[in-house]
XYZ file of C-alpha atoms in Angstrom:
274
model
C 71.592 83.589 176.161
C 72.233 87.192 175.089
C 73.300 85.910 171.662
C 70.022 84.015 171.183
C 67.941 87.099 172.007
C 69.641 89.283 169.389
C 67.612 90.328 166.358
C 68.106 87.898 163.471
C 70.121 89.860 160.880
C 68.608 88.400 157.697
C 65.220 88.996 156.123
C 62.875 86.179 155.197
C 63.716 84.979 151.719
C 61.362 86.100 148.950
C 62.686 83.388 146.633
C 60.486 80.609 148.004
C 60.303 78.285 145.017
C 63.966 78.825 144.112
C 65.176 77.963 147.622
C 62.844 74.960 147.856
C 64.057 73.709 144.472
C 67.696 74.011 145.546
C 67.083 72.014 148.730
C 65.109 69.348 146.883
C 67.832 69.045 144.254
C 70.534 68.713 146.932
C 68.593 65.872 148.585
C 68.450 64.095 145.216
C 72.201 64.609 144.683
C 73.078 63.345 148.177
C 70.915 60.229 147.894
C 71.710 59.350 144.278
C 75.444 60.038 144.219
C 76.560 59.596 147.829
C 73.960 56.938 148.721
C 74.138 57.315 152.524
C 72.117 55.449 155.173
C 72.399 52.097 153.312
C 70.614 53.543 150.260
C 73.352 51.816 148.237
C 71.726 48.468 149.122
C 68.512 49.368 147.293
C 68.308 47.387 144.039
C 65.554 49.373 142.326
C 65.587 52.619 140.343
C 67.737 54.736 142.654
C 67.494 57.861 140.520
C 63.678 57.804 140.605
C 63.442 57.084 144.332
C 66.019 59.777 145.156
C 63.978 62.196 143.024
C 60.846 61.327 145.024
C 62.594 62.173 148.287
C 63.821 65.406 146.714
C 60.282 66.219 145.587
C 58.904 65.600 149.083
C 61.627 67.864 150.513
C 60.701 70.548 147.971
C 57.002 70.293 148.853
C 57.548 70.308 152.621
C 59.940 73.274 152.472
C 57.690 75.310 150.169
C 54.529 74.575 152.176
C 56.187 75.269 155.543
C 57.766 78.528 154.354
C 54.579 79.775 152.659
C 52.300 79.029 155.622
C 53.781 78.522 159.078
C 57.017 80.477 158.613
C 55.269 83.351 156.847
C 52.699 83.580 159.640
C 55.391 83.539 162.335
C 57.355 86.322 160.613
C 54.196 88.432 160.388
C 53.177 87.982 164.037
C 56.530 87.880 165.877
C 58.483 91.130 165.843
C 61.349 91.503 166.253
C 62.415 88.155 164.852
C 65.267 86.921 167.031
C 67.989 84.326 166.574
C 66.259 81.815 168.853
C 63.058 82.233 166.809
C 65.012 81.305 163.669
C 66.508 78.290 165.468
C 63.085 76.994 166.510
C 61.725 77.613 163.015
C 64.566 75.577 161.485
C 63.905 72.720 163.898
C 60.232 72.825 162.875
C 61.202 72.666 159.213
C 63.500 69.690 159.833
C 60.685 67.917 161.693
C 58.204 68.492 158.829
C 60.679 67.321 156.181
C 61.566 64.268 158.287
C 57.891 63.367 158.719
C 57.110 63.742 155.010
C 60.078 61.658 153.902
C 59.361 59.114 156.654
C 55.857 58.524 155.265
C 57.272 58.167 151.746
C 59.933 55.751 153.010
C 57.342 53.603 154.812
C 55.148 53.514 151.696
C 57.901 52.684 149.227
C 59.637 50.014 151.277
C 56.572 48.655 153.095
C 57.815 49.389 156.593
C 55.399 49.503 159.514
C 55.013 53.049 160.813
C 56.515 53.113 164.294
C 57.784 55.888 166.539
C 61.258 54.340 166.814
C 61.549 54.222 163.013
C 60.481 57.865 162.810
C 63.161 58.830 165.354
C 65.755 57.059 163.212
C 64.539 58.939 160.157
C 64.538 62.215 162.122
C 68.156 61.563 163.059
C 69.073 61.119 159.365
C 67.227 64.322 158.483
C 69.032 66.301 161.184
C 72.401 65.119 159.839
C 71.531 66.311 156.327
C 69.699 69.339 157.783
C 72.897 70.673 159.345
C 74.397 70.935 155.871
C 71.229 72.465 154.388
C 70.966 74.990 157.231
C 74.552 76.103 156.670
C 73.811 76.486 152.969
C 70.621 78.429 153.704
C 72.375 80.889 156.008
C 75.097 81.387 153.405
C 72.492 82.119 150.722
C 70.679 84.557 153.007
C 73.920 86.290 153.938
C 75.036 86.807 150.343
C 71.558 87.928 149.284
C 71.294 90.408 152.158
C 74.807 91.701 151.524
C 74.004 92.287 147.852
C 70.735 94.086 148.664
C 72.426 96.352 151.210
C 75.223 97.118 148.760
C 72.682 98.143 146.134
C 70.745 100.271 148.616
C 73.933 101.980 149.817
C 74.977 102.669 146.236
C 71.610 104.204 145.314
C 71.392 106.444 148.365
C 74.873 107.903 148.685
C 75.569 108.214 144.954
C 72.476 110.351 144.464
C 73.388 112.582 147.415
C 76.873 113.271 146.021
C 76.070 113.791 142.329
C 77.453 117.364 142.300
C 80.353 116.809 144.724
C 83.964 117.009 143.514
C 87.141 116.155 145.400
C 90.764 117.235 144.992
C 93.790 115.120 145.877
C 96.854 117.349 146.138
C 100.259 116.380 144.768
C 102.963 117.271 147.309
C 105.575 117.862 144.616
C 106.224 121.551 143.985
C 105.524 121.085 140.298
C 103.044 118.272 140.744
C 99.536 118.325 139.319
C 96.598 118.034 141.663
C 93.793 115.646 140.707
C 90.190 116.897 140.789
C 87.381 114.440 140.020
C 83.741 113.855 140.891
C 83.573 111.805 144.063
C 81.216 109.322 142.436
C 83.901 108.571 139.841
C 86.496 107.598 142.459
C 86.933 103.821 142.765
C 89.920 103.312 145.047
C 93.353 104.597 146.071
C 96.434 102.420 146.473
C 99.653 103.335 148.270
C 102.719 102.641 146.103
C 106.032 103.622 147.728
C 106.097 107.460 147.628
C 102.977 107.752 145.480
C 99.294 107.022 145.629
C 97.670 105.462 142.586
C 94.180 106.882 142.203
C 91.809 104.690 140.203
C 88.677 106.405 138.883
C 86.219 106.531 136.018
C 86.740 108.921 133.133
C 84.102 108.922 130.419
C 83.125 105.414 131.481
C 86.652 104.015 131.325
C 88.815 102.967 134.279
C 91.845 105.272 134.611
C 94.730 105.233 137.127
C 96.832 108.309 137.931
C 99.839 108.447 140.256
C 99.923 111.348 142.726
C 103.026 112.111 144.793
C 101.524 111.924 148.277
C 100.801 109.366 150.984
C 97.610 107.440 151.546
C 97.391 108.913 155.045
C 97.599 112.448 153.666
C 95.024 111.737 150.952
C 92.601 110.261 153.495
C 93.099 113.299 155.728
C 92.059 115.537 152.835
C 88.949 113.438 152.261
C 88.014 112.811 155.893
C 84.709 114.705 155.577
C 83.415 112.031 153.194
C 82.257 108.997 155.179
C 82.061 106.819 152.078
C 85.842 106.958 151.576
C 86.864 103.926 153.573
C 90.374 102.639 154.306
C 90.057 98.880 153.972
C 93.732 97.914 154.121
C 96.984 99.588 155.064
C 97.611 100.140 151.332
C 94.057 100.643 150.039
C 91.095 102.958 150.464
C 87.848 102.562 148.516
C 84.756 104.544 147.679
C 82.029 102.369 149.163
C 79.533 103.957 146.755
C 81.111 101.964 143.949
C 81.409 98.549 145.608
C 79.648 96.052 143.379
C 80.485 92.876 145.287
C 82.040 91.807 148.587
C 83.114 88.259 149.344
C 84.666 86.884 152.485
C 84.175 86.541 156.222
C 85.455 87.953 159.527
C 89.028 87.122 158.498
C 88.923 89.387 155.460
C 86.959 90.407 152.380
C 87.644 90.941 148.709
C 85.926 93.853 146.971
C 85.237 94.697 143.360
C 84.337 98.246 142.364
C 82.447 99.469 139.334
C 83.669 97.856 136.132
C 87.247 97.621 137.430
C 88.700 94.116 137.243
C 91.145 94.573 140.151
C 90.304 92.842 143.438
C 90.696 95.073 146.490
C 91.498 93.324 149.810
C 89.893 94.189 153.129
C 92.193 93.169 155.953
C 90.824 91.616 159.117
C 91.075 94.691 161.328
C 88.972 96.750 158.896
C 86.165 94.183 158.536
C 84.083 95.536 161.494
C 84.093 99.002 159.909
C 83.054 97.560 156.547
C 80.096 95.836 158.183
C 78.852 99.165 159.567
C 78.241 100.280 155.984
C 76.179 97.178 155.314
C 73.898 97.127 158.352
């Protein structure tokens, strides 16, 4: 029960027509290409009929989201996980009812409660897939928005800040750069490869030190984050993050290298994004 009463972590989507179009298109694809629920037995224009069901799904989703769901989000605060669950069930019911009426009209079936329950069962089966897709879209959209917000805020705060990574060799050269130019550091045997931006280009310099020592020197900067036993990144410059609780893959700035986030560092990464 405590899980259901937690605040729902994602905002209501502002891409109403786009999301509705995606769901409607998926319904058309499922019916036309997979032909479930004995749709394969229909001898008429399957493409047209599948498109009609997709159009009804589009209309029901758009209308529900623009009216009922919008009103609920405005009046219920905070929006909790169980609220989202009930809202999804309501959406499935509306879509099932709309497609049920279309089905009865097209195939001349008598409208009965038992037939509606059968249609509701079909909609729930497809709805599980659509709900999973919806949550995935919301997650990626929210992650991207939080990344952009994090980048704007911390980069501006540190515009004049420089950092120095010391070379432990007696005759080694220390590296001093603006913190906003730092992309990531990678441990390589007895050296640390520091990847940063120089005049807009990605440059890598090897410093004779350890990643632990370098992180100790930079411990006052919260945006320098160790994401793997061999990598540390500047979260200011993360441009994308893909993955799940088992691990992420990061890209930074205009660097083409993919930086791994190992499983034990994922909880810390999420603190930057919430």
